[in-house]
Amino acid sequence: DAGITQSPRHKVTETGTPVTLRCHQTENHRYMYWYRQDPGHGLRLIHYSYGVKDTDKGEVSDGYSVSRSKTEDFLLTLESATSSQTSVYFCAIHEQGAEAFFGQGTRLTVV
Amino acid sequence: EDQVTQSPEALRLQEGESSSLNCSYTVSGLRGLFWYRQDPGKGPEFLFTLYSAGEEKEKERLKATLTKKESFLHITAPKPEYSATYLCAVQGSGDYKLSFGAGTTVTVRA
């Protein structure tokens, strides 16, 4: 167990509402990542962080923001949820060139 | 931009029937190629890392190999518990992220 906890595990929300997903790690890793997984697309990077208050965009960052005020917590916010953001979201930690460890995922449904 | 293509999309095997999964990639300077196993409703679970062409790694009935353009995951005499989606990912040199393929879903029937 890599010590990564995502919350909530499941969420249903309405279009237009803000949603925040949380990733908590106990490994003291510098790098943390948010991916989304959709059928036929594999895992795609939304945002990542390379330290406290240091974040950058991934390939599918539109409509998402992140924050990292502590090493152990990385938050993903959907500013105004849309149906296209219905997906499974995974948090991951990994150092460069090393294997990634993933959380159990958050299944988000936007209705 | 890094690209990863996995084939086939789905593979149905009889118990004991060996087969191979393919991962073709393009990357600017390979830092590492990774194989993961993912069960339904769970996060990907790490299997192997390969760093250079010619490298091979083995774990139980799984063996991963690497060339300059592709990687293979060989499954030898699989059992039903090897049913899962297998994901391939690459990380390029100077890159912070992993680029994933869409995965191969393997079903092993008893």
PDB file of C-alpha atoms in Angstrom, chain A residues 13-102:
ATOM      1  CA  THR A  13     -23.032  16.397  -8.750  1.00  0.00           C
ATOM      2  CA  GLU A  14     -25.074  18.745 -10.865  1.00  0.00           C
ATOM      3  CA  THR A  15     -23.881  20.638 -13.893  1.00  0.00           C
ATOM      4  CA  GLY A  16     -22.492  24.042 -12.983  1.00  0.00           C
ATOM      5  CA  THR A  17     -21.557  23.256  -9.390  1.00  0.00           C
ATOM      6  CA  PRO A  18     -17.982  23.378  -8.091  1.00  0.00           C
ATOM      7  CA  VAL A  19     -16.450  20.105  -6.950  1.00  0.00           C
ATOM      8  CA  THR A  20     -13.232  19.433  -5.048  1.00  0.00           C
ATOM      9  CA  LEU A  21     -11.453  16.093  -4.954  1.00  0.00           C
ATOM     10  CA  ARG A  22      -8.776  15.411  -2.388  1.00  0.00           C
ATOM     11  CA  CYS A  23      -5.617  13.331  -2.550  1.00  0.00           C
ATOM     12  CA  HIS A  24      -3.659  12.638   0.616  1.00  0.00           C
ATOM     13  CA  GLN A  25      -0.284  10.895   0.724  1.00  0.00           C
ATOM     14  CA  THR A  26       1.797   9.662   3.630  1.00  0.00           C
ATOM     15  CA  GLU A  27       4.994   9.036   1.608  1.00  0.00           C
ATOM     16  CA  ASN A  28       6.378  12.589   1.601  1.00  0.00           C
ATOM     17  CA  HIS A  29       6.746  12.523  -2.190  1.00  0.00           C
ATOM     18  CA  ARG A  30       7.571  15.781  -3.899  1.00  0.00           C
ATOM     19  CA  TYR A  31       5.638  15.007  -7.098  1.00  0.00           C
ATOM     20  CA  MET A  32       1.883  14.466  -7.162  1.00  0.00           C
ATOM     21  CA  TYR A  33      -0.372  14.048 -10.169  1.00  0.00           C
ATOM     22  CA  TRP A  34      -4.039  14.079 -11.120  1.00  0.00           C
ATOM     23  CA  TYR A  35      -5.123  11.897 -14.030  1.00  0.00           C
ATOM     24  CA  ARG A  36      -8.520  11.165 -15.487  1.00  0.00           C
ATOM     25  CA  GLN A  37      -9.409   7.831 -17.066  1.00  0.00           C
ATOM     26  CA  ASP A  38     -12.003   7.462 -19.786  1.00  0.00           C
ATOM     27  CA  PRO A  39     -12.813   4.485 -22.004  1.00  0.00           C
ATOM     28  CA  GLY A  40     -10.588   4.409 -25.063  1.00  0.00           C
ATOM     29  CA  HIS A  41      -8.308   7.181 -23.797  1.00  0.00           C
ATOM     30  CA  GLY A  42      -6.280   5.582 -21.088  1.00  0.00           C
ATOM     31  CA  LEU A  43      -5.037   7.863 -18.328  1.00  0.00           C
ATOM     32  CA  ARG A  44      -4.567  11.528 -19.200  1.00  0.00           C
ATOM     33  CA  LEU A  45      -2.754  14.065 -17.082  1.00  0.00           C
ATOM     34  CA  ILE A  46      -4.802  16.988 -15.760  1.00  0.00           C
ATOM     35  CA  HIS A  47      -2.350  18.810 -13.459  1.00  0.00           C
ATOM     36  CA  TYR A  48       0.703  17.965 -11.457  1.00  0.00           C
ATOM     37  CA  SER A  49       2.659  19.408  -8.580  1.00  0.00           C
ATOM     38  CA  TYR A  50       6.398  19.413  -7.997  1.00  0.00           C
ATOM     39  CA  GLY A  51       6.292  20.910  -4.526  1.00  0.00           C
ATOM     40  CA  VAL A  52       4.202  22.936  -2.116  1.00  0.00           C
ATOM     41  CA  LYS A  53       2.499  25.722  -4.085  1.00  0.00           C
ATOM     42  CA  ASP A  54       4.284  24.577  -7.271  1.00  0.00           C
ATOM     43  CA  THR A  55       1.877  23.240  -9.869  1.00  0.00           C
ATOM     44  CA  ASP A  56       1.627  23.009 -13.639  1.00  0.00           C
ATOM     45  CA  LYS A  57      -0.855  22.025 -16.311  1.00  0.00           C
ATOM     46  CA  GLY A  58      -1.184  18.694 -18.034  1.00  0.00           C
ATOM     47  CA  GLU A  59      -2.739  17.845 -21.376  1.00  0.00           C
ATOM     48  CA  VAL A  60      -6.415  18.140 -20.295  1.00  0.00           C
ATOM     49  CA  SER A  61      -6.355  20.990 -17.774  1.00  0.00           C
ATOM     50  CA  ASP A  62      -9.210  23.167 -19.081  1.00  0.00           C
ATOM     51  CA  GLY A  63     -11.953  23.520 -16.481  1.00  0.00           C
ATOM     52  CA  TYR A  64      -9.739  22.256 -13.640  1.00  0.00           C
ATOM     53  CA  SER A  65      -7.603  23.942 -11.031  1.00  0.00           C
ATOM     54  CA  VAL A  66      -5.360  22.521  -8.320  1.00  0.00           C
ATOM     55  CA  SER A  67      -3.819  23.565  -5.073  1.00  0.00           C
ATOM     56  CA  ARG A  68      -1.112  22.180  -2.828  1.00  0.00           C
ATOM     57  CA  SER A  69      -0.646  23.973   0.464  1.00  0.00           C
ATOM     58  CA  LYS A  70       0.986  21.010   2.223  1.00  0.00           C
ATOM     59  CA  THR A  71       3.270  18.247   0.948  1.00  0.00           C
ATOM     60  CA  GLU A  72       0.725  15.578   1.767  1.00  0.00           C
ATOM     61  CA  ASP A  73      -2.393  17.100   0.172  1.00  0.00           C
ATOM     62  CA  PHE A  74      -3.180  17.820  -3.470  1.00  0.00           C
ATOM     63  CA  LEU A  75      -6.629  19.148  -4.297  1.00  0.00           C
ATOM     64  CA  LEU A  76      -8.352  19.084  -7.675  1.00  0.00           C
ATOM     65  CA  THR A  77     -11.214  21.518  -8.235  1.00  0.00           C
ATOM     66  CA  LEU A  78     -13.730  21.486 -11.040  1.00  0.00           C
ATOM     67  CA  GLU A  79     -14.701  25.114 -11.118  1.00  0.00           C
ATOM     68  CA  SER A  80     -18.090  24.558 -12.788  1.00  0.00           C
ATOM     69  CA  ALA A  81     -18.736  20.896 -13.465  1.00  0.00           C
ATOM     70  CA  THR A  82     -19.845  19.792 -16.927  1.00  0.00           C
ATOM     71  CA  SER A  83     -21.044  16.427 -18.208  1.00  0.00           C
ATOM     72  CA  SER A  84     -17.764  16.014 -20.126  1.00  0.00           C
ATOM     73  CA  GLN A  85     -15.995  15.874 -16.760  1.00  0.00           C
ATOM     74  CA  THR A  86     -17.815  12.687 -15.819  1.00  0.00           C
ATOM     75  CA  SER A  87     -14.887  10.340 -15.378  1.00  0.00           C
ATOM     76  CA  VAL A  88     -12.761   8.365 -12.976  1.00  0.00           C
ATOM     77  CA  TYR A  89     -10.057  10.494 -11.388  1.00  0.00           C
ATOM     78  CA  PHE A  90      -6.799   9.077 -10.096  1.00  0.00           C
ATOM     79  CA  CYS A  91      -4.166  10.681  -7.966  1.00  0.00           C
ATOM     80  CA  ALA A  92      -0.616   9.395  -8.287  1.00  0.00           C
ATOM     81  CA  ILE A  93       2.788   9.940  -6.766  1.00  0.00           C
ATOM     82  CA  HIS A  94       6.097   9.134  -8.411  1.00  0.00           C
ATOM     83  CA  GLU A  95       9.626  10.365  -8.631  1.00  0.00           C
ATOM     84  CA  GLN A  96      11.318  10.889 -11.998  1.00  0.00           C
ATOM     85  CA  GLY A  97      12.147   7.607 -13.674  1.00  0.00           C
ATOM     86  CA  ALA A  98      10.495   5.602 -10.940  1.00  0.00           C
ATOM     87  CA  GLU A  99       7.229   3.746 -10.851  1.00  0.00           C
ATOM     88  CA  ALA A 100       4.018   5.582 -10.023  1.00  0.00           C
ATOM     89  CA  PHE A 101       1.709   4.635  -7.190  1.00  0.00           C
ATOM     90  CA  PHE A 102      -1.968   5.340  -7.614  1.00  0.00           C
TER      91      PHE A 102
END
